mmCIF file of C-alpha atoms in Angstrom:
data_model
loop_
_atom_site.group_PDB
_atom_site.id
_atom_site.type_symbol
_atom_site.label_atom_id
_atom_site.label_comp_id
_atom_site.label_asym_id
_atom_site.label_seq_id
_atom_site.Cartn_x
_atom_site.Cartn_y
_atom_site.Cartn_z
ATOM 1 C CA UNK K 8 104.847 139.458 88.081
ATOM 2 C CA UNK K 9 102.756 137.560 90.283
ATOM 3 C CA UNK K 10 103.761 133.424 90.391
ATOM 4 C CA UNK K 11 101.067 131.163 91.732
ATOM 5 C CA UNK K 12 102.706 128.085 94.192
ATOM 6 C CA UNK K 13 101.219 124.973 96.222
ATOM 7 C CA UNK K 14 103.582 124.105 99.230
ATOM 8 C CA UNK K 15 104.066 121.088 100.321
ATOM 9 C CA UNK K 16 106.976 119.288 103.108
ATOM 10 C CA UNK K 17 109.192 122.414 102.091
ATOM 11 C CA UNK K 18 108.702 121.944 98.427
ATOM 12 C CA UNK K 19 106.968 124.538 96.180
ATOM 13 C CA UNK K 20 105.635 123.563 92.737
ATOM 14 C CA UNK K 21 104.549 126.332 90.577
ATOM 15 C CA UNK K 22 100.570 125.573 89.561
ATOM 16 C CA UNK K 23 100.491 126.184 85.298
ATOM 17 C CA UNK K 24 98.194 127.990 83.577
ATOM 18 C CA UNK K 25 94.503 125.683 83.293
ATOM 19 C CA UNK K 26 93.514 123.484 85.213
ATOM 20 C CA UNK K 27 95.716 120.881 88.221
ATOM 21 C CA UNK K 28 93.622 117.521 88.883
ATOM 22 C CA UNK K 29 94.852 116.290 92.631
ATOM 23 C CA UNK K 30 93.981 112.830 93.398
ATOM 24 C CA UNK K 31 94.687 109.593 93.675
ATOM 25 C CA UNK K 32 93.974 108.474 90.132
ATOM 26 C CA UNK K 33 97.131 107.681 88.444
ATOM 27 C CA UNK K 34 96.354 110.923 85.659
ATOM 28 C CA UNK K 35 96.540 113.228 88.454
ATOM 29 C CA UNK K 36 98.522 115.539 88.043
ATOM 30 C CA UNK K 37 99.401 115.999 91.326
ATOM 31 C CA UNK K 38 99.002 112.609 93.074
ATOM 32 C CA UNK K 39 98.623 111.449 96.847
ATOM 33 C CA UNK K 40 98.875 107.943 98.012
ATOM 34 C CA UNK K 41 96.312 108.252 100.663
ATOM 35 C CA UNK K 42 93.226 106.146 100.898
ATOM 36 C CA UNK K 43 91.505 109.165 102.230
ATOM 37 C CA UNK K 44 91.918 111.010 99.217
ATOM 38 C CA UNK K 45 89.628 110.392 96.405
ATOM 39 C CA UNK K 46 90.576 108.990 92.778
ATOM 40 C CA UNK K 47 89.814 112.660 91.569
ATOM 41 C CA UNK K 48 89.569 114.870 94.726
ATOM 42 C CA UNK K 49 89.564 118.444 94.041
ATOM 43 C CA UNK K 50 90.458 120.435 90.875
ATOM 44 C CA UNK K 51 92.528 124.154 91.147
ATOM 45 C CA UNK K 52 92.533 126.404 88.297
ATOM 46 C CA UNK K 53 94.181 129.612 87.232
ATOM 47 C CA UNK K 54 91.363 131.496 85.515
ATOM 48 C CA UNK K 55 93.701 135.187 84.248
ATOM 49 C CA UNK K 56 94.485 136.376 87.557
ATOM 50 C CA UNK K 57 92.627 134.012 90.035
ATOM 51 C CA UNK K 58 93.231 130.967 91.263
ATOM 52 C CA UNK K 59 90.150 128.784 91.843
ATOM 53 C CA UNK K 60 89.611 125.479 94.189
ATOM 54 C CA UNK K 61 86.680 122.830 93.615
ATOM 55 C CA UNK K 62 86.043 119.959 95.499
ATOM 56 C CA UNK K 63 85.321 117.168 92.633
ATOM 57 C CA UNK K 64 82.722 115.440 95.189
ATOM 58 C CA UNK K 65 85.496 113.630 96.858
ATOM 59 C CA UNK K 66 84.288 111.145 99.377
ATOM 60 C CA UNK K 67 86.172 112.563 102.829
ATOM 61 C CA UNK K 68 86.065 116.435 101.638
ATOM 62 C CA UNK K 69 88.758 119.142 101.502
ATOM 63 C CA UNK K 70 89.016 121.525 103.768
ATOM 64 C CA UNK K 71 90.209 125.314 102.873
ATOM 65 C CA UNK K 72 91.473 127.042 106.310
ATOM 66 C CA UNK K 73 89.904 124.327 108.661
ATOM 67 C CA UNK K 74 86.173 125.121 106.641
ATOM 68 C CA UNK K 75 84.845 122.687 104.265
ATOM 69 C CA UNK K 76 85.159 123.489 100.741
ATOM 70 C CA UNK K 77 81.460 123.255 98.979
ATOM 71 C CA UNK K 78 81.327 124.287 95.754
ATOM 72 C CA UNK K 79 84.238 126.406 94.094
ATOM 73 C CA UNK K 80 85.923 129.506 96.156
ATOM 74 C CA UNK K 81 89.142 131.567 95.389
ATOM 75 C CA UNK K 82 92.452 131.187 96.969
ATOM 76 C CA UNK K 83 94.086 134.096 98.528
ATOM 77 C CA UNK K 84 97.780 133.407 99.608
ATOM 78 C CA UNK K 85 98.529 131.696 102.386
ATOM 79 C CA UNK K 86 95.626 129.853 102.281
ATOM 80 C CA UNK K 87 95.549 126.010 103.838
ATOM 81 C CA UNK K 88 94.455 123.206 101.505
ATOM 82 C CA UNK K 89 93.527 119.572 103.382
ATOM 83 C CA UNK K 90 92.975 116.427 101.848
ATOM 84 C CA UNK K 91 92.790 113.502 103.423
ATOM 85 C CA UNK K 92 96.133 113.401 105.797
ATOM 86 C CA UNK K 93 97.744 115.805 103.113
ATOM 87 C CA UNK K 94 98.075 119.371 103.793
ATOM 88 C CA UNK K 95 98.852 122.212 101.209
ATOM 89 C CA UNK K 96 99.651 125.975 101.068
ATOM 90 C CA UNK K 97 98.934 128.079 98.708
ATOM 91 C CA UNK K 98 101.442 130.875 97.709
ATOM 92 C CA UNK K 99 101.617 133.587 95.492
ATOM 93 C CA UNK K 100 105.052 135.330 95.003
ATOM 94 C CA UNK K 101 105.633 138.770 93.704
ATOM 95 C CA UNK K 102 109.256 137.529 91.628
ATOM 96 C CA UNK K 103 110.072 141.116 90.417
ATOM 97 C CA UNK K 104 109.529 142.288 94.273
ATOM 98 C CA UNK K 105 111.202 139.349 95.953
ATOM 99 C CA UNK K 106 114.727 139.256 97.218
ATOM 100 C CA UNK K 107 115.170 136.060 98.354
ATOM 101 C CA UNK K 108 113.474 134.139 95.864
ATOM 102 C CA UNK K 109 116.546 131.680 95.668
ATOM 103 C CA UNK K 110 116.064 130.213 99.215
ATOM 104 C CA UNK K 111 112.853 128.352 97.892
ATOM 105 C CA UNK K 112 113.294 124.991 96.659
ATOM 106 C CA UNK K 113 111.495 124.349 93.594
ATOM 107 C CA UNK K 114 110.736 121.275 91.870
ATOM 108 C CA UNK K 115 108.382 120.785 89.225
ATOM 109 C CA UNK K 116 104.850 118.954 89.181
ATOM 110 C CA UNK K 117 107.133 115.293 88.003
ATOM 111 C CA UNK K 118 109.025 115.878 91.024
ATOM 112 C CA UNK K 119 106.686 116.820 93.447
ATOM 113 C CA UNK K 120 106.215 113.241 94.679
ATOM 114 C CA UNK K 121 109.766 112.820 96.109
ATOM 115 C CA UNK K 122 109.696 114.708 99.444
ATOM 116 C CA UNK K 123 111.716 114.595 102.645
ATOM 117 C CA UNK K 124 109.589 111.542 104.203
ATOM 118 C CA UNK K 125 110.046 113.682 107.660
ATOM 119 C CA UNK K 126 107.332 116.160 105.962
ATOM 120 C CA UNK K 127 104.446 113.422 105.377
ATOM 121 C CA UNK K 128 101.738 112.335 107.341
ATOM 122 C CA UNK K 129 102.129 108.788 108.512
ATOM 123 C CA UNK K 130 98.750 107.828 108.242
ATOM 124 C CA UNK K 131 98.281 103.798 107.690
ATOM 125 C CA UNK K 132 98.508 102.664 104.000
ATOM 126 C CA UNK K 133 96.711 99.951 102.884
ATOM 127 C CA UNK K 134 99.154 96.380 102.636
ATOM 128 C CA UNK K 135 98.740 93.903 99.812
ATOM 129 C CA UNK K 136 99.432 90.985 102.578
ATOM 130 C CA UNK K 137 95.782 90.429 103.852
ATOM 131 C CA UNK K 138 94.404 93.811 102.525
ATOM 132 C CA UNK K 139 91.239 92.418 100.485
ATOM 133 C CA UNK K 140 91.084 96.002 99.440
ATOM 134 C CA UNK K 141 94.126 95.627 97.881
ATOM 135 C CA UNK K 142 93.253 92.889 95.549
ATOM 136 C CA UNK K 143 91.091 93.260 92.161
ATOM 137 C CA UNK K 144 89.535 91.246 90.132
ATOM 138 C CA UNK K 145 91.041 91.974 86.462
ATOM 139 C CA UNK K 146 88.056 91.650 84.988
ATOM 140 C CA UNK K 147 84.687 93.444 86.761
ATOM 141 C CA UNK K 148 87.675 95.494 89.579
ATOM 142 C CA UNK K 149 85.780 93.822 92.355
ATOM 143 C CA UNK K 150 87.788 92.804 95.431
ATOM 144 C CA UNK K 151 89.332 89.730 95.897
ATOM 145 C CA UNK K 152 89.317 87.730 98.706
ATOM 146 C CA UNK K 153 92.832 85.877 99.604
ATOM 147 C CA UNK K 154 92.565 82.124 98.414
ATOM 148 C CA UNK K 155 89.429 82.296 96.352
ATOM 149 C CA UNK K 156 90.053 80.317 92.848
ATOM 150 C CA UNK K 157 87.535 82.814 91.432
ATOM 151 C CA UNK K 158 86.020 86.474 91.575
ATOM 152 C CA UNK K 159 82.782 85.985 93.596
ATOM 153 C CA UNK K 160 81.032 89.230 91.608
ATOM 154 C CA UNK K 161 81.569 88.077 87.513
ATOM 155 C CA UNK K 162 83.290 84.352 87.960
ATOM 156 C CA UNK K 163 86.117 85.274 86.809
ATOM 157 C CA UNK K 164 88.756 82.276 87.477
ATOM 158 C CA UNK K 165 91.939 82.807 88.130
ATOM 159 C CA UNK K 166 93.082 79.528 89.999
ATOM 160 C CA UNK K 167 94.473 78.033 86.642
ATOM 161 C CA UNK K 168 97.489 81.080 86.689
ATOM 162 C CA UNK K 169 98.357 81.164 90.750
ATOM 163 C CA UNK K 170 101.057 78.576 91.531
ATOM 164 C CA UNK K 171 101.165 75.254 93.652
ATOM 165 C CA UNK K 172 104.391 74.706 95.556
ATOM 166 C CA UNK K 173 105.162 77.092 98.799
ATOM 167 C CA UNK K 174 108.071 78.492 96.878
ATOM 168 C CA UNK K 175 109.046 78.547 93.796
ATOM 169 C CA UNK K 176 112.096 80.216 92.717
ATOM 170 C CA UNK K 177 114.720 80.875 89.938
ATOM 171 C CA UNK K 178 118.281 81.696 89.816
ATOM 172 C CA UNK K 179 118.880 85.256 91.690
ATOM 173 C CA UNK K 180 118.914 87.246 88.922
ATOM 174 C CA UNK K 181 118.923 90.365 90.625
ATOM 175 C CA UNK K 182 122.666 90.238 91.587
ATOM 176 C CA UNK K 183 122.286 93.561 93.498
ATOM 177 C CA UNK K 184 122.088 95.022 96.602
ATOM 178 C CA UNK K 185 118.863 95.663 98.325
ATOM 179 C CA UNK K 186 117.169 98.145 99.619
ATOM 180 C CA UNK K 187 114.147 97.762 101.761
ATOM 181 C CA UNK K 188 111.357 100.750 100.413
ATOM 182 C CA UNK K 189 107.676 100.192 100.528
ATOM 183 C CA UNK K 190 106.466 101.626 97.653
ATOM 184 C CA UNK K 191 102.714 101.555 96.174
ATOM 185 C CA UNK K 192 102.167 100.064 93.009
ATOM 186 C CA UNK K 193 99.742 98.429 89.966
ATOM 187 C CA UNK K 194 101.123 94.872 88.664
ATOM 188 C CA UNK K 195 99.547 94.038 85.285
ATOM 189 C CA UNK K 196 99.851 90.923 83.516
ATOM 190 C CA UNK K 197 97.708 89.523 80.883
ATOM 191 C CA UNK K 198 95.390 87.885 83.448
ATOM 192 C CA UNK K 199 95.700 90.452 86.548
ATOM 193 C CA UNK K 200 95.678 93.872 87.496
ATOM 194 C CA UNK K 201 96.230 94.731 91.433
ATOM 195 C CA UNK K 202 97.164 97.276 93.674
ATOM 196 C CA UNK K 203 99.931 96.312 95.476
ATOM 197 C CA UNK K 204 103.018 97.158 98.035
ATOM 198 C CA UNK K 205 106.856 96.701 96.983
ATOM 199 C CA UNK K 206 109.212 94.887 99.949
ATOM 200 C CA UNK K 207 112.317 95.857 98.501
ATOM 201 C CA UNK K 208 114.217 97.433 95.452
ATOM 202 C CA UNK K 209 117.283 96.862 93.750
ATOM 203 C CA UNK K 210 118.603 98.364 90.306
ATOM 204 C CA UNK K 211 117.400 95.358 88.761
ATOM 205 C CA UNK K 212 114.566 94.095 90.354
ATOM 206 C CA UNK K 213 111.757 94.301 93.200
ATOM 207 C CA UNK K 214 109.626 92.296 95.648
ATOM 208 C CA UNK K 215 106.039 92.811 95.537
ATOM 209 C CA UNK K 216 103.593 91.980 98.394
ATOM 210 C CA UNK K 217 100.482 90.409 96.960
ATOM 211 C CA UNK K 218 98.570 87.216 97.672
ATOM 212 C CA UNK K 219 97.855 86.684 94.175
ATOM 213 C CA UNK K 220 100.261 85.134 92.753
ATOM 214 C CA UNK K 221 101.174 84.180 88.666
ATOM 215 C CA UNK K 222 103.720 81.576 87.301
ATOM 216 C CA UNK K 223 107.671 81.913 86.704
ATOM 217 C CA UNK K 224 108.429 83.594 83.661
ATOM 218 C CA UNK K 225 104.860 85.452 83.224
ATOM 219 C CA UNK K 226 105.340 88.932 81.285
ATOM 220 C CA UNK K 227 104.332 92.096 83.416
ATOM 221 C CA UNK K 228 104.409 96.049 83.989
ATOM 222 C CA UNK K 229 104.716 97.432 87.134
ATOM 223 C CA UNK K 230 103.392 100.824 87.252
ATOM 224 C CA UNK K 231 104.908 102.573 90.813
ATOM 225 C CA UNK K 232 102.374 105.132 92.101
ATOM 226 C CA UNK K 233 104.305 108.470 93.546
ATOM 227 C CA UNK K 234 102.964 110.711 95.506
ATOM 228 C CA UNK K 235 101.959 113.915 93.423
ATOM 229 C CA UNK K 236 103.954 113.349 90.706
ATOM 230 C CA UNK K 237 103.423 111.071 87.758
ATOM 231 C CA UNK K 238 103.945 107.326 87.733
ATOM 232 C CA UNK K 239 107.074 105.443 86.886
ATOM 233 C CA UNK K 240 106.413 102.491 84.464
ATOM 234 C CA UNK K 241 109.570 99.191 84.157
ATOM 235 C CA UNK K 242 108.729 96.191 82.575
ATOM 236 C CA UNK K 243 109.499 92.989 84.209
ATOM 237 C CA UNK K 244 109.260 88.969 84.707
ATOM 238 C CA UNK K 245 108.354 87.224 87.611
ATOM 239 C CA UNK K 246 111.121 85.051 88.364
ATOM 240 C CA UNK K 247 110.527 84.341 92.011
ATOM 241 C CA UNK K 248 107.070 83.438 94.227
ATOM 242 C CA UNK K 249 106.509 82.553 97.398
ATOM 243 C CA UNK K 250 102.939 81.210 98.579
ATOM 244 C CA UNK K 251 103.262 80.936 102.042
ATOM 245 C CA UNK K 252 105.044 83.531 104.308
ATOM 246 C CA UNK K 253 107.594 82.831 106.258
ATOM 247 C CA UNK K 254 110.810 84.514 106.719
ATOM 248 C CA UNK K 255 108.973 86.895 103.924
ATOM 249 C CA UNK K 256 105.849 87.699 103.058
ATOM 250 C CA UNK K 257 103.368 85.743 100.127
ATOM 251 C CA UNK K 258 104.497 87.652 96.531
ATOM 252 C CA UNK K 259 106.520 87.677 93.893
ATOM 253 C CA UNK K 260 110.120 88.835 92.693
ATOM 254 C CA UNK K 261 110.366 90.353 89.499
ATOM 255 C CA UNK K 262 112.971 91.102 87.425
ATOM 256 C CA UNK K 263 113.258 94.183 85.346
ATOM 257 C CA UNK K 264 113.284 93.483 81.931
ATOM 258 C CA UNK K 265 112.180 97.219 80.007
ATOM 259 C CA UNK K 266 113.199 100.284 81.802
ATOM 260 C CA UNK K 267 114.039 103.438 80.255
ATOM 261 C CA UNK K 268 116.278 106.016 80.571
ATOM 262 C CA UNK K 269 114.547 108.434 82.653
ATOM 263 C CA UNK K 270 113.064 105.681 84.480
ATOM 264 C CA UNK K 271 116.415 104.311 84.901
ATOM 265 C CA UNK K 272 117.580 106.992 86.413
ATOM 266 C CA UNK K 273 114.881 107.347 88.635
ATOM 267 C CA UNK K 274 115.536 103.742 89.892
ATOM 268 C CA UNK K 275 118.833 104.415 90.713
ATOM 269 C CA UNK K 276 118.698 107.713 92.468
ATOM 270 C CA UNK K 277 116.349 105.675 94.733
ATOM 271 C CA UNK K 278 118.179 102.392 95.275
ATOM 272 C CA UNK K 279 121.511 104.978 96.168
ATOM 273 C CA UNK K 280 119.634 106.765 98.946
ATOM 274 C CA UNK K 281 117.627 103.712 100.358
ATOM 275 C CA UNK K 282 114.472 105.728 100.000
ATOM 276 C CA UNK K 283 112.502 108.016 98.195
ATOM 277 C CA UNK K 284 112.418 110.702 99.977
ATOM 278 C CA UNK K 285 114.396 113.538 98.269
ATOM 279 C CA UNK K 286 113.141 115.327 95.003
ATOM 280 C CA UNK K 287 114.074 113.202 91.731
ATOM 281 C CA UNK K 288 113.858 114.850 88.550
ATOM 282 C CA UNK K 289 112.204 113.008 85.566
ATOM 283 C CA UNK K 290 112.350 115.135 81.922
#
């Protein structure tokens, strides 16, 4: 029986039946942090027996075997899939014919995010700390420009929820060790939504980079963004800014407040190995 694969870093994922989005919108179902790589970049679907790639009129292309992709072609094996800095293989596996079918190390589409961090490109990532781009408006998604009291597209003010003193800070609550990961994530509140960068992680709490900034005690959801896998949701509180860099950078400390269990143990696989960088399976 012939098993369809995409190859990534070492990894294989088998592709299921239908269709696989690849992007880097957060419904992706496989999902690459890379600013080169379009909200919803290209599309591969198993159609009976064939495998079929689309571009989904991604803004940098994908190339197929150094060629760019127009319209939608087959795959054959072995064939070379490039998006943005990302590169893929495609793979198809006789299992009834194949020996040595034990020496490749699966994971499944939730854990095809966490690969060896030697494998990935290390192409710049956008930083919340004076990235405009970073920054939304949460009401029109325009950007936001660093010490503006309001959005200069809908007037959207914000200046009544950003904080006055330098730094403002609870009690530790955290209580744990820290590890330092830069991770990519969405911070939502009831007045904001932005992209952002983590500084550090602990079991109980994170650091994240952004230059707008919301009162002690406000209610949020982080929402971390994995590479090709799907996202990992915690609740939290902000219980610590800071509004001027110093020995850190501008941002906030939140607390987690709602995590569950798979998330959990997501979060503490990571925090153990000081990185993210070896598979991680979610149910």
């Amino acid at each position: 029986m012939l098993v369809y694969y995409l190859e990534y870093g070492g990894y294989w994922v088998e592709l299921p039946r239908g269709d696989t989005l690849i992007g880097r919108d957060v419904h992706c179902a496989l999902r690459f942090n890379d600013p080169a790589v379009s909200r919803q970049h290209l599309r591969i679907e198993r159609r009976g027996g064939d495998v079929v790639i689309e571009d989904l009129g991604s803004s940098n292309g994908t190339l197929v075997n150094g060629a760019e992709l127009a319209g939608a072609r087959k795959l054959v094996d072995n064939d070379r899939i490039r998006l943005g800095a990302r590169e893929l293989a495609f793979r198809v596996i006789d299992d009834e014919a194949e020996e040595q079918q034990s020496t490749r190390r699966e994971v499944s589409l939730a854990t095809f995010s966490q690969l060896d961090a030697t494998h990935r490109p290390t192409t710049p990532q956008p930083h919340s700390v004076g990235a405009k781009r970073s920054q939304r408006c949460p009401k029109c998604g325009a950007a936001v420009v660093a010490g503006d009291a309001r959005c200069a597209s809908c007037g959207h003010d914000w200046d009544q929820v950003r904080p006055r003193a330098a730094t403002l800070e609870s009690y530790d609550r955290r209580g744990h060790e820290r590890v330092a990961i830069e991770l990519h994530l969405v911070y939502r509140s009831a007045e904001l939504e932005i992209e952002a960068t983590t500084r550090d992680l602990s079991n109980s709490g994170v650091f994240v980079c952004t230059q707008v900034l919301e009162p002690m005690g406000t209610q949020c959801e982080l929402t971390i963004l994995v590479d090709g896998g799907p996202p990992v949701s915690h609740g939290g509180v902000v219980r610590r800014v800071v509004e001027q860099a110093g020995s850190e950078p501008v941002g906030l400390g939140i607390e987690f407040v709602a995590v569950g269990d798979a998330e959990r143990r997501w979060l503490d696989a990571a925090v153990e190995r000081g990185n993210v960088t070896q598979p991680i399976e979610l149910p």
